[in-house]
Coordinates of C-alpha atoms in Angstrom, one line a residue:
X1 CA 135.5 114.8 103.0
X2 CA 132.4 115.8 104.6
X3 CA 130.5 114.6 107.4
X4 CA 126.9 115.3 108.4
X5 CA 127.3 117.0 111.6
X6 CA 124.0 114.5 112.4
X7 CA 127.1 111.9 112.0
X8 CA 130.0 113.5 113.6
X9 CA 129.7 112.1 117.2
X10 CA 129.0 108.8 115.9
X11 CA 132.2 109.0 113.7
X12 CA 134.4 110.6 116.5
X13 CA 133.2 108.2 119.3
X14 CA 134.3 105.5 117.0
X15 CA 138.0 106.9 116.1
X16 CA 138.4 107.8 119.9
X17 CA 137.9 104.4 120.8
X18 CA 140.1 103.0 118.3
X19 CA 143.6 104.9 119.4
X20 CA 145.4 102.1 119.5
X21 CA 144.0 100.7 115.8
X22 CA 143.6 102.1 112.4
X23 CA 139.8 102.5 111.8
X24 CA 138.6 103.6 108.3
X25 CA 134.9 104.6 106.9
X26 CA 135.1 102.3 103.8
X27 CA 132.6 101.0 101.2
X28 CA 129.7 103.0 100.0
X29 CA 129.6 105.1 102.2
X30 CA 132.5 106.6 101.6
X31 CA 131.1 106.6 97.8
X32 CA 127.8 108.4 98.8
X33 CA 129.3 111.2 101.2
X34 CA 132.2 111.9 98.2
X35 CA 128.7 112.7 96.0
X36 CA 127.3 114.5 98.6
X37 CA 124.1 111.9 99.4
X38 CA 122.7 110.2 102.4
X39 CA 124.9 106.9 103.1
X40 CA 123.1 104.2 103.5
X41 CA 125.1 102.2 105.7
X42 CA 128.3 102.6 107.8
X43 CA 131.2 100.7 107.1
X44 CA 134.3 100.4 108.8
X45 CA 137.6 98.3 108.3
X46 CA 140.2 98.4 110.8
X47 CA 143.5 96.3 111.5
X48 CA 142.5 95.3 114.9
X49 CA 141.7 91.6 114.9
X50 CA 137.8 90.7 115.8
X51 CA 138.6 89.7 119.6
X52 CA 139.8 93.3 120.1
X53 CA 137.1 95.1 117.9
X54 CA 134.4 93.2 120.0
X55 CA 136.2 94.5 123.3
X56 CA 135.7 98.1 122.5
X57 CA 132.7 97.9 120.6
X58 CA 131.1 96.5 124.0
X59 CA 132.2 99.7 125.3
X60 CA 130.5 102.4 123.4
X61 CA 127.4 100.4 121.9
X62 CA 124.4 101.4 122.3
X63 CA 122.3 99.6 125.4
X64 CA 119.1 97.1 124.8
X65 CA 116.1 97.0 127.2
X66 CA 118.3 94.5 129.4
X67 CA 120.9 96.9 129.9
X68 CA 123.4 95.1 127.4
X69 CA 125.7 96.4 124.8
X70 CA 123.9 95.8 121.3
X71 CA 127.0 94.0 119.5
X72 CA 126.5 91.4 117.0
X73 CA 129.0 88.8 116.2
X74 CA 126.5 87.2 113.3
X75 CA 130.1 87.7 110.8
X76 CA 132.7 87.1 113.0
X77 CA 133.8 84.2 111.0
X78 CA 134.7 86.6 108.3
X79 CA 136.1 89.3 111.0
X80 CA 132.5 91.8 110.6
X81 CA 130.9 92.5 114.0
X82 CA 127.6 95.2 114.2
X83 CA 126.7 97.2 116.9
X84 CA 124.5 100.1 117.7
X85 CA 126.0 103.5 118.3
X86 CA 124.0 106.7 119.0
X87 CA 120.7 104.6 117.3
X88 CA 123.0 104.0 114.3
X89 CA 123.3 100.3 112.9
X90 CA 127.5 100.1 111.9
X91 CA 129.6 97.0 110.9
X92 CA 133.3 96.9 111.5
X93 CA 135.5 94.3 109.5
X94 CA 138.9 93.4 110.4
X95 CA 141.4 93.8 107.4
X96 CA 141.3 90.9 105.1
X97 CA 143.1 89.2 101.9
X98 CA 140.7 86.9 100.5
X99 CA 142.0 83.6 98.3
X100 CA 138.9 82.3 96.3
X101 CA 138.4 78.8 94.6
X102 CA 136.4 78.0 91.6
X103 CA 134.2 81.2 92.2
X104 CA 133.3 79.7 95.9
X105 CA 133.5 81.5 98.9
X106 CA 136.4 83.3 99.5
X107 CA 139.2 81.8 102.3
X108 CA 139.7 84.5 104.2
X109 CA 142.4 85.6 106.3
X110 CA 143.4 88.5 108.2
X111 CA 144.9 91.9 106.4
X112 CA 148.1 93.4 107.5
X113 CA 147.4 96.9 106.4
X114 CA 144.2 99.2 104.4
X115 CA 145.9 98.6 101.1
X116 CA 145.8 94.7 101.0
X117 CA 142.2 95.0 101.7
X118 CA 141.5 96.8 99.3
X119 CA 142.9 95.2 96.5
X120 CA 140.3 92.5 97.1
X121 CA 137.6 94.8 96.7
X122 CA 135.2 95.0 93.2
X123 CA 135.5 98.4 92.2
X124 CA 137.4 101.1 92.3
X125 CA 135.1 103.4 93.4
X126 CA 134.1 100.9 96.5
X127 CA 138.0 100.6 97.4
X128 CA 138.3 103.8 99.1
X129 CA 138.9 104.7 102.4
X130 CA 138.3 107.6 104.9
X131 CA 140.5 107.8 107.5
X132 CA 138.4 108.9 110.7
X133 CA 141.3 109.4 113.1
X134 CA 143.4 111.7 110.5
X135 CA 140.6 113.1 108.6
X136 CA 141.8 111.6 105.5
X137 CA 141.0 110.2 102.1
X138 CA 142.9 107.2 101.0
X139 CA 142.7 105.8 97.5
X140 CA 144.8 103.2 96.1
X141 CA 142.8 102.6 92.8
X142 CA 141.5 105.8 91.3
X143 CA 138.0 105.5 92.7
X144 CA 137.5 109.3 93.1
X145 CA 138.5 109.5 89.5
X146 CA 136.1 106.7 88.3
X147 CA 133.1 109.1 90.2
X148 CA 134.1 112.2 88.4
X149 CA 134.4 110.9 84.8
X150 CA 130.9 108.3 86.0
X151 CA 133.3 105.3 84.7
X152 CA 132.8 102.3 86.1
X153 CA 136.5 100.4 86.8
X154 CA 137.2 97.0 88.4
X155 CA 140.5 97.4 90.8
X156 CA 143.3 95.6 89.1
X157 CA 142.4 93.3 86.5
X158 CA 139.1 92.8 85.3
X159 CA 139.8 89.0 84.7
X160 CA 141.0 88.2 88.1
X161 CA 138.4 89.9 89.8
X162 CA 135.4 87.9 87.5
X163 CA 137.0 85.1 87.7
X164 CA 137.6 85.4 92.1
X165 CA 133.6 85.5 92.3
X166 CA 131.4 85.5 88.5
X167 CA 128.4 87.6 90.2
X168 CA 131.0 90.9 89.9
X169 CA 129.4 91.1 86.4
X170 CA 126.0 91.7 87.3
X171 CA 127.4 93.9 90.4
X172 CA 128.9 96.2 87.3
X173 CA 125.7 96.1 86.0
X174 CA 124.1 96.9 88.4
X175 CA 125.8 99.8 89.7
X176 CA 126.3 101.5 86.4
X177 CA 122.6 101.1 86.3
X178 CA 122.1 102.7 89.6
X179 CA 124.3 105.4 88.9
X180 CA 124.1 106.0 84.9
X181 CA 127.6 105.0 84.4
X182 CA 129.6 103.7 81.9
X183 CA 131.6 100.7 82.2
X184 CA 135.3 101.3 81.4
X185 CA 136.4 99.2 78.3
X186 CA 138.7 96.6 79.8
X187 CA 136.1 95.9 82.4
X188 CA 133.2 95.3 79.3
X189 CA 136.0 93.2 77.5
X190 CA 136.3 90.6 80.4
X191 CA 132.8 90.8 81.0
X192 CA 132.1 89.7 77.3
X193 CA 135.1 86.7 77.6
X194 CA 133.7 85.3 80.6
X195 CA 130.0 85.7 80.5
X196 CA 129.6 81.7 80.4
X197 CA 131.0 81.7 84.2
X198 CA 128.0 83.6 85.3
X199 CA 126.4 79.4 84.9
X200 CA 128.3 78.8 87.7
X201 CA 126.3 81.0 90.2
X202 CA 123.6 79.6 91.9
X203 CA 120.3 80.6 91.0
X204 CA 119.5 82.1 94.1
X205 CA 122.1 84.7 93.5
X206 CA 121.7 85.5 90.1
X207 CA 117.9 85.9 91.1
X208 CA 118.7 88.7 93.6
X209 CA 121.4 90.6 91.5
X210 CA 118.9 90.7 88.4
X211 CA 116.1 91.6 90.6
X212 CA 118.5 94.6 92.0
X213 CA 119.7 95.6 88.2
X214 CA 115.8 95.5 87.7
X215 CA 114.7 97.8 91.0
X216 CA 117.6 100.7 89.7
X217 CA 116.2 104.2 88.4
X218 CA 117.6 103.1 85.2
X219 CA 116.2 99.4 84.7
X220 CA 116.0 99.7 81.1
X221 CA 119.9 100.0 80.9
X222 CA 120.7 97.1 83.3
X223 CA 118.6 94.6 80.1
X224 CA 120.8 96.7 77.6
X225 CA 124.2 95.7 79.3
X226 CA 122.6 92.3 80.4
X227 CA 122.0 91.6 76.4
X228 CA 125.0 93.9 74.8
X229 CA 127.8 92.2 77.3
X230 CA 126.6 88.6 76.6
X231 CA 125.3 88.0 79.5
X232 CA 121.6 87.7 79.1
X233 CA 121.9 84.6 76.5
X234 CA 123.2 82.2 80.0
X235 CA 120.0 84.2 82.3
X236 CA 117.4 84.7 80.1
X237 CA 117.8 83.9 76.5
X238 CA 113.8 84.7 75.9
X239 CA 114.7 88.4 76.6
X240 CA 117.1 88.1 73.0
X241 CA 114.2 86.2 70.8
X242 CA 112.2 89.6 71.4
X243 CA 115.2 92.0 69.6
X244 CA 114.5 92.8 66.2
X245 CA 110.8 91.6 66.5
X246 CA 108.5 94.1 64.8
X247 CA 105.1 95.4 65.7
X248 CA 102.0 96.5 63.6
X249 CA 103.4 99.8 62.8
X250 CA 99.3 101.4 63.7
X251 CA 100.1 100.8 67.6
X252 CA 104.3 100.8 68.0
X253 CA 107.2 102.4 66.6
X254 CA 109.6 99.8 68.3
X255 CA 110.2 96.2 68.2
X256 CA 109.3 94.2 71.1
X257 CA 112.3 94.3 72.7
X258 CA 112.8 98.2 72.5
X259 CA 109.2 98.7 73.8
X260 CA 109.7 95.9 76.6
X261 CA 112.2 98.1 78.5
X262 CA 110.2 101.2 78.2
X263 CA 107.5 100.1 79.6
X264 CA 110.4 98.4 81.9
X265 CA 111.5 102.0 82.4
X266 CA 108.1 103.6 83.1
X267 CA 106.5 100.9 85.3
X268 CA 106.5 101.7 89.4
X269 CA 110.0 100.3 91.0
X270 CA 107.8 97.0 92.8
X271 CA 109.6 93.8 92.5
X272 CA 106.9 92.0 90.7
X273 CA 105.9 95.0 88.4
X274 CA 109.6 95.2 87.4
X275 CA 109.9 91.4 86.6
X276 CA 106.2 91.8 85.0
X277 CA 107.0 94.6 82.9
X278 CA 110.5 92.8 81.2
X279 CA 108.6 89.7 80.6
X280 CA 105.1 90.8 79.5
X281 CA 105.1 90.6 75.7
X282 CA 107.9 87.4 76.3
X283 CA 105.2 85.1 74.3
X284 CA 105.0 87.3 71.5
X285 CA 108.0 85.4 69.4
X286 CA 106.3 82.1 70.0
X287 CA 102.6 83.6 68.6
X288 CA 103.8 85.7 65.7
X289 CA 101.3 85.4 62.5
X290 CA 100.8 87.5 59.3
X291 CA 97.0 88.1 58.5
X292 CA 96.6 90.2 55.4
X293 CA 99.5 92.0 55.7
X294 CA 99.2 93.5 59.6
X295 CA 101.3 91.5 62.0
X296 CA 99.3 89.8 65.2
X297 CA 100.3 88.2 68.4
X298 CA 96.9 86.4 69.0
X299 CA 97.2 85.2 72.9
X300 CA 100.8 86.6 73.5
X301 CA 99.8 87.1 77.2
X302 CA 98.7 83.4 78.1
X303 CA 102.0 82.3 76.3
X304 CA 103.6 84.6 78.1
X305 CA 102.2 83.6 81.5
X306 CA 103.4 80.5 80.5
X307 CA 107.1 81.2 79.6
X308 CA 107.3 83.6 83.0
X309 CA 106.3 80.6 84.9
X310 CA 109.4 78.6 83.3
X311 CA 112.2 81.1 83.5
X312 CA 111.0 82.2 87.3
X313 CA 111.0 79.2 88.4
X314 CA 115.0 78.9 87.0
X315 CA 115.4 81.8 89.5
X316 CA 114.2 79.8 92.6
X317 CA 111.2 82.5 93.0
X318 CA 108.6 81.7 96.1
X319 CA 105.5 80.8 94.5
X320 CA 103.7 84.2 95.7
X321 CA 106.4 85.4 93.2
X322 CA 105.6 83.1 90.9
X323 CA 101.6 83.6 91.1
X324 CA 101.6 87.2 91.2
X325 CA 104.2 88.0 88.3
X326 CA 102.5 85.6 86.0
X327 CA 99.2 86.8 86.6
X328 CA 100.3 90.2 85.4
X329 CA 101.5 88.9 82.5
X330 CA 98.6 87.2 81.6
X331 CA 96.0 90.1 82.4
X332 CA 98.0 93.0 81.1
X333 CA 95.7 93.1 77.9
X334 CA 92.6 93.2 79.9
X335 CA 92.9 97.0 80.8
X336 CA 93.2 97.8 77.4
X337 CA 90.3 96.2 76.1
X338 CA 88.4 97.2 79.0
X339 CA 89.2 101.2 78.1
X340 CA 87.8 100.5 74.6
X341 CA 84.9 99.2 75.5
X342 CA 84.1 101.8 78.3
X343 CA 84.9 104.6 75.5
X344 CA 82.8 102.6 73.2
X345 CA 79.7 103.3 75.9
X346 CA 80.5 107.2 76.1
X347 CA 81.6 107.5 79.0
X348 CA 83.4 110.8 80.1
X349 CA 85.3 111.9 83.2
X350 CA 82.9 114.1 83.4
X351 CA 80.4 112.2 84.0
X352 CA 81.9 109.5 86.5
X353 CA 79.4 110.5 89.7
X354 CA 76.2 110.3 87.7
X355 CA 77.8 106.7 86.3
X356 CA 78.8 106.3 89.5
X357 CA 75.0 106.1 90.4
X358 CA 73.3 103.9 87.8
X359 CA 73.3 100.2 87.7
X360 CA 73.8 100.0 83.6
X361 CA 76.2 97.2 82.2
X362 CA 79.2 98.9 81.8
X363 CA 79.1 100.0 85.6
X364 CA 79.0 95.8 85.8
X365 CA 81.6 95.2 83.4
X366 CA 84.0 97.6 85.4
X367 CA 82.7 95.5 88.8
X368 CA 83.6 92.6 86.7
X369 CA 87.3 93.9 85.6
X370 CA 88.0 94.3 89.4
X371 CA 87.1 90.9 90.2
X372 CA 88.8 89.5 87.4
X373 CA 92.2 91.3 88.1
X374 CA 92.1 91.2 92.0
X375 CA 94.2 87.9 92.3
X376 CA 93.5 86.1 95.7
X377 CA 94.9 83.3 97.1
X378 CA 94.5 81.4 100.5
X379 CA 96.6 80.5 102.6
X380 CA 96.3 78.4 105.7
X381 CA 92.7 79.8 105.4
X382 CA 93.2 82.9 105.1
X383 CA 92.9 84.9 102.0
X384 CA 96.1 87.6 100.2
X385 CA 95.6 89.5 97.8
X386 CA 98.4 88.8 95.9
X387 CA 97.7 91.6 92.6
X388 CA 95.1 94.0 92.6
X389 CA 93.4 95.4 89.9
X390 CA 95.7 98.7 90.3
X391 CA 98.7 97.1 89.9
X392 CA 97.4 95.7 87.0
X393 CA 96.6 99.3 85.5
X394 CA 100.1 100.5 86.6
X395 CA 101.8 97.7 84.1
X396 CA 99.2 99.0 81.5
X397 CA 100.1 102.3 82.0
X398 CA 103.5 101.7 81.2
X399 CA 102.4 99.8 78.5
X400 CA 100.7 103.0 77.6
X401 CA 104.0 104.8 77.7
X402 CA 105.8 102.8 75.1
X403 CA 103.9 103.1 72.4
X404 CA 104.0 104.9 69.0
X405 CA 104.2 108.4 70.2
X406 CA 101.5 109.9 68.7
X407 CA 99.2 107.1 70.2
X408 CA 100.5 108.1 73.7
X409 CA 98.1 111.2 75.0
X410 CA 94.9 109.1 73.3
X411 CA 96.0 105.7 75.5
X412 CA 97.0 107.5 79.1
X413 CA 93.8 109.8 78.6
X414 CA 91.8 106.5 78.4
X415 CA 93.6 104.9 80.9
X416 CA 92.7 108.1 83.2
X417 CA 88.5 107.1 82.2
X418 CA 89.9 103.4 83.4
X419 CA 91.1 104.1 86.1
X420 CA 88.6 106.6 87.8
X421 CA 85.9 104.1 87.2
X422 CA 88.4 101.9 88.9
X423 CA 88.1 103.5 92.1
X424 CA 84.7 104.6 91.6
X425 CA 84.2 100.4 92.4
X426 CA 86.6 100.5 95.0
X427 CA 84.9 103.4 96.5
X428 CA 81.7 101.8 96.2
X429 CA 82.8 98.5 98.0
X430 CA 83.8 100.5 101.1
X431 CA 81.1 102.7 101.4
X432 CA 78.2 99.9 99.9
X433 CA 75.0 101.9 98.9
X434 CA 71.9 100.4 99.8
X435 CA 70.4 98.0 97.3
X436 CA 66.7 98.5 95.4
X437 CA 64.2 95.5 96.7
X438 CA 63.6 95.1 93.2
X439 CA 65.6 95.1 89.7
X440 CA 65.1 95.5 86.3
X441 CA 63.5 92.0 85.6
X442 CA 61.1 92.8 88.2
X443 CA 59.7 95.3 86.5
X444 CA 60.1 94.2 83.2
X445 CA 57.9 91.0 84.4
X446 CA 55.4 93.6 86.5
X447 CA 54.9 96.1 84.1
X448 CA 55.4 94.6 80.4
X449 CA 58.6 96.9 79.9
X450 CA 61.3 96.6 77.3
X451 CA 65.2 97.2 77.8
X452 CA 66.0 100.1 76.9
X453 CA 65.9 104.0 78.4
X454 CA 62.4 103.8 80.2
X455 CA 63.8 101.0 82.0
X456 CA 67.1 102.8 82.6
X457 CA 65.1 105.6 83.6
X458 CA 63.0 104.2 86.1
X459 CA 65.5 102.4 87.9
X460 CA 67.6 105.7 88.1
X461 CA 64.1 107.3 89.7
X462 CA 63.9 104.3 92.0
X463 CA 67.5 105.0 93.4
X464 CA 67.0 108.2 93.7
X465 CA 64.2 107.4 96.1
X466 CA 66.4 104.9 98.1
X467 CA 69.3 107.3 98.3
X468 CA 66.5 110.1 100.0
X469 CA 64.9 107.2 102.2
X470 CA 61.6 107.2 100.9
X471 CA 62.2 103.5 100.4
X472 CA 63.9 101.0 102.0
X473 CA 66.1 98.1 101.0
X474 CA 63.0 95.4 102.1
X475 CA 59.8 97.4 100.6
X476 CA 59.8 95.8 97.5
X477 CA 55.3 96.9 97.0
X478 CA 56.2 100.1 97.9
X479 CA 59.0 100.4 94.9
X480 CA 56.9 99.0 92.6
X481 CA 53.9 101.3 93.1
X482 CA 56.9 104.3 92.9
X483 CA 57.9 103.0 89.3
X484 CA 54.4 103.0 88.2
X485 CA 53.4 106.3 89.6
X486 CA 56.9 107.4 87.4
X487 CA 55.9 105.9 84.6
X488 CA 52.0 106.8 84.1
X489 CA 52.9 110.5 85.5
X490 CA 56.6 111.1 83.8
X491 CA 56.3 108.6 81.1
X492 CA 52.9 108.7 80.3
X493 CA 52.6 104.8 80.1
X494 CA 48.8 103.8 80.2
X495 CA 48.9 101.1 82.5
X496 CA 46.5 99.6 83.8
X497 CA 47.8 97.4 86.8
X498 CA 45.9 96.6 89.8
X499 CA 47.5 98.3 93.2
X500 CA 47.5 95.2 95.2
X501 CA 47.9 91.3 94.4
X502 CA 45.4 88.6 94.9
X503 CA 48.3 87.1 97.1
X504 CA 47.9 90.6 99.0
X505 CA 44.3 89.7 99.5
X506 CA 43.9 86.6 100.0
X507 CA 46.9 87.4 103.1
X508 CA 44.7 90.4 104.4
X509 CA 41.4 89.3 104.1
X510 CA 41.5 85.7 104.4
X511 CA 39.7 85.6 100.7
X512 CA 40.0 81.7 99.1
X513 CA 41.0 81.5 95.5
X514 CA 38.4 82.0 93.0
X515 CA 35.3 83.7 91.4
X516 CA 35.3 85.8 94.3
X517 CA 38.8 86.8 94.4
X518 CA 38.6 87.6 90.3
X519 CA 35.8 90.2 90.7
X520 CA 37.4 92.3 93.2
X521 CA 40.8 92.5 91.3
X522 CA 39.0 93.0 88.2
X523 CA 36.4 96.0 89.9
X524 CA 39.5 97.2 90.8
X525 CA 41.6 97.1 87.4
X526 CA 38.4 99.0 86.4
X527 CA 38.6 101.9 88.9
X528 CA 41.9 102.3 88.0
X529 CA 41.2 102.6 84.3
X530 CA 38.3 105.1 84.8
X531 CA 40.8 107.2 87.0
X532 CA 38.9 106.3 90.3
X533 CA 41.8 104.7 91.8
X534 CA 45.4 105.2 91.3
X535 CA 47.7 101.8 90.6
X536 CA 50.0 103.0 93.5
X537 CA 47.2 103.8 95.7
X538 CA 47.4 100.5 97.7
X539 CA 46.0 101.9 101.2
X540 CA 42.9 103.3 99.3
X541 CA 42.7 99.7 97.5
X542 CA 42.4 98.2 100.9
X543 CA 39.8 100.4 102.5
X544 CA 37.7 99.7 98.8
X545 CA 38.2 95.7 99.2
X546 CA 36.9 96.0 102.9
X547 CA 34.4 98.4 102.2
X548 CA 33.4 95.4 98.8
X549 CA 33.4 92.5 101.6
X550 CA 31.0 94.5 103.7
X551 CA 28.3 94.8 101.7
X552 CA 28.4 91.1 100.7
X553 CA 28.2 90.1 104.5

């Protein structure tokens, strides 16, 4: 077998210390380096007792800061001590033979030789051993055969081992999963006889092997097994009511189970978007209906959230778990009907920046979609973000991926409009543009407008002028005389609007409401209607009010 040369000195430090024992590479690792990948860990058995291992692991461990051998003794009760040699994290186990009761943990006592221990292991392909000292493959149980035909066998018999410790059945699923094996048929035959023990595991394992079976390259096939092997009806039985389920034939060409783990299979390998994905259409058995003909799941998603809540909570989840996964559930509909409606509005990828740039209502309803999605929560005053809006588009894209096929390039080149306008928002919230002093009711109040394009238009004018700084956030007299120059010069609008206020005045000049106050706004209403003064030309209106005030002194 070959070893990494960035391995060998760890490996021959190890079997020079050990002269006096038999040391063997065991485990997966032995499994990985026979398929020519990175292992993942370093495993060793050997038959010297754990006294003796600790002894010459102190020895050739790696130091701390402190100047100490980094040994661990956190297994010793089961004969596994860790250590650190040449930066590499290894674990050495004395040999064992394990007697188990009811499925409990195993009684363990110490192994005579490399074949007793590893007739207590799982799998054949785990039982192997490399023999560092002799340079030598040992296996007892056809493991090396199981990786070349990709066949899955338990060592011994299948029964024995399930029934020594019930969660072997979800390992086997698990690592056929992983790998894309098949499980040999005596091994799927034991499975299916004594799929009721897997009750008897605590919910906290079950919980982790599932959530491993889920995070494999090949997530889809973990349900399959789970459901085929008759396992899923004692984990999950929600997952069966989904098979056979149809769909309106205009969106899906699978039931709801089939399209479940296809999304399942195209969803990002995160914990919570794993879980998400399997139990996102999981209310759609409880909210089936008929309306003329066309089948409907009217509020599948809040059913779902509901149902999620339920069966994680079988599973022990943390309640960030909890939170998170159902909240996915429950918005995964929301990017769809946000796409529609932003296609409905005409908006292009092409067009993103100049969207990017006006303050129209779909811009809001996208602001609005981010909010919604962004799940916060606080704890100990301080506030996670527990799902953003992203990860709520990476479910949807999945989504995406298992429908009908000839409704897949439509959806994912929506979901591309979607999700650009996505991070226009996001880009927006980091880098905040400056806001106009006024809005559109402003000037609909100012200038007698209507909504509709002039309004648009101006307001695209006005932050145009606030993006080149000829405006600032606070000059809200100086915007408004800018959207009425815009809209008697581009426009062509005949206003007739007087470039100061009798507020203005009164301020300035000290003028008291009344007759007074009325002629000079209305002389100056009529300058600007005979073209003498301009309704933006507020300086020029000043020096006229003062020149006015003059005369009458």
């Amino acid at each position: 077998m070959l070893i990494p040369d960035k391995y060998k000195n760890l490996i021959n430090k190890i079997a020079e210390a050990f002269t006096e024992y038999e040391i063997l590479l065991v485990g997966g690792s032995v499994r990985d380096l026979l398929q020519e990948r990175e292992p993942k860990d370093f495993d060793f058995t050997t038959s010297a007792i754990p006294e003796q291992t600790k002894d010459i692991l102190l020895t050739i461990a790696d130091l701390n800061k402190n100047n100490e051998p980094m040994v661990y003794e956190w297994g010793s009760k089961y004969g596994t001590l860790g250590a650190i040699i040449d930066g590499q994290s290894i674990e050495i186990t004395t040999y064992r033979v394990e007697q188990y009761s009811e499925g409990r943990k195993p009684e363990v006592q110490w192994g005579k030789s490399f074949f007793e221990d590893s007739a207590r292991r799982d799998f054949t392909m785990n039982s192997m051993g490399y023999d560092i000292k002799n340079n030598e493959l040992i296996d007892h149980w056809g493991g090396q055969m199981g990786i070349r035909t990709k066949s899955l066998s338990m060592v011994g018999m299948p029964v024995k081992r399930i029934q020594e410790d019930p969660l072997r059945m979800l390992r086997a699923i698990r690592f056929a999963a992983k790998d894309n094996l098949t499980i040999d048929t005596e091994t799927t035959k034991a499975i299916k006889e004594n799929a009721k023990l897997i009750e008897t595991l605590s919910k906290e394992r079950k919980r982790d092997e599932l959530t491993k079976i889920l995070m494999t390259d090949n997530p889809d096939q973990g349900v399959r097994n789970l459901v085929d092997l008759g396992l899923m009806q004692y984990l999950i039985p929600e997952v069966n009511d989904m098979i056979n389920l149809q769909q309106p034939t205009k969106f899906h060409n699978k039931d709801v189970y089939n399209h479940s783990l296809t999304v399942l299979k195209n969803v990002e390998p995160q914990i919570r978007l794993r879980w998400a994905a399997l139990l996102h259409d999981i209310g759609k058995p409880h909210t089936y209906t008929i309306n003329d003909g066309v089948i409907h799941y009217y509020g599948h998603q809040d059913e779902g959230a509901k149902m999620a809540y339920q069966i994680l909570k079988r599973f022990a989840f943390g309640n960030e778990d909890i939170a998170a996964i159902c909240h996915l559930v429950r918005q995964h509909m929301n990017a769809h009907r946000l796409t529609k409606n932003l296609i409905k509005d005409g908006i292009d990828v092409k067009n993103i920046a100049e969207y990017k740039n006006e303050n129209g209502v779909s811009y809001k309803t996208v602001e609005k979609f981010v909010n919604k999605l962004d799940y916060w929560k606080n704890y100990d005053g301080i506030d996670k973000l527990l799902v953003s809006a992203e990860d709520v588009m990476k479910l949807n894209r999945a989504d995406i991926m298992g429908s009908a096929p000839n409704r897949i390039a439509a959806g994912l080149k929506k979901f591309e409009i979607t999700k650009k306008m996505v991070e226009t928002v996001r880009e927006n919230r980091a880098n905040p543009r400056p806001k106009l002093p006024i809005n559109g009711n402003d000037l609909i109040k100012k200038f007698n407008l209507e909504q509709g394009k002039d309004l648009g238009d101006v307001l695209k004018h006005l932050n145009s002028q606030l993006e080149d700084g000829v405006i600032g956030e606070t000059e809200a007299d100086k915007a408004f005389s800018l959207a009425q120059k815009y809209l008697v010069e581009e426009k062509h609008y005949p206003l007739v609007v007087s470039p100061v206020t009798g507020d203005e005045l009164m301020k300035k000049f000290n003028i008291k409401p009344g007759k007074d106050l009325g002629n000079i706004l209305k002389s100056l209403k009529n300058m600007v209607r005979d073209g003498e003064l301009k309704g933006w030309e507020k300086d020029k209106a000043y020096i006229i009010v003062e020149n006015m005030l003059k005369k009458v002194e």
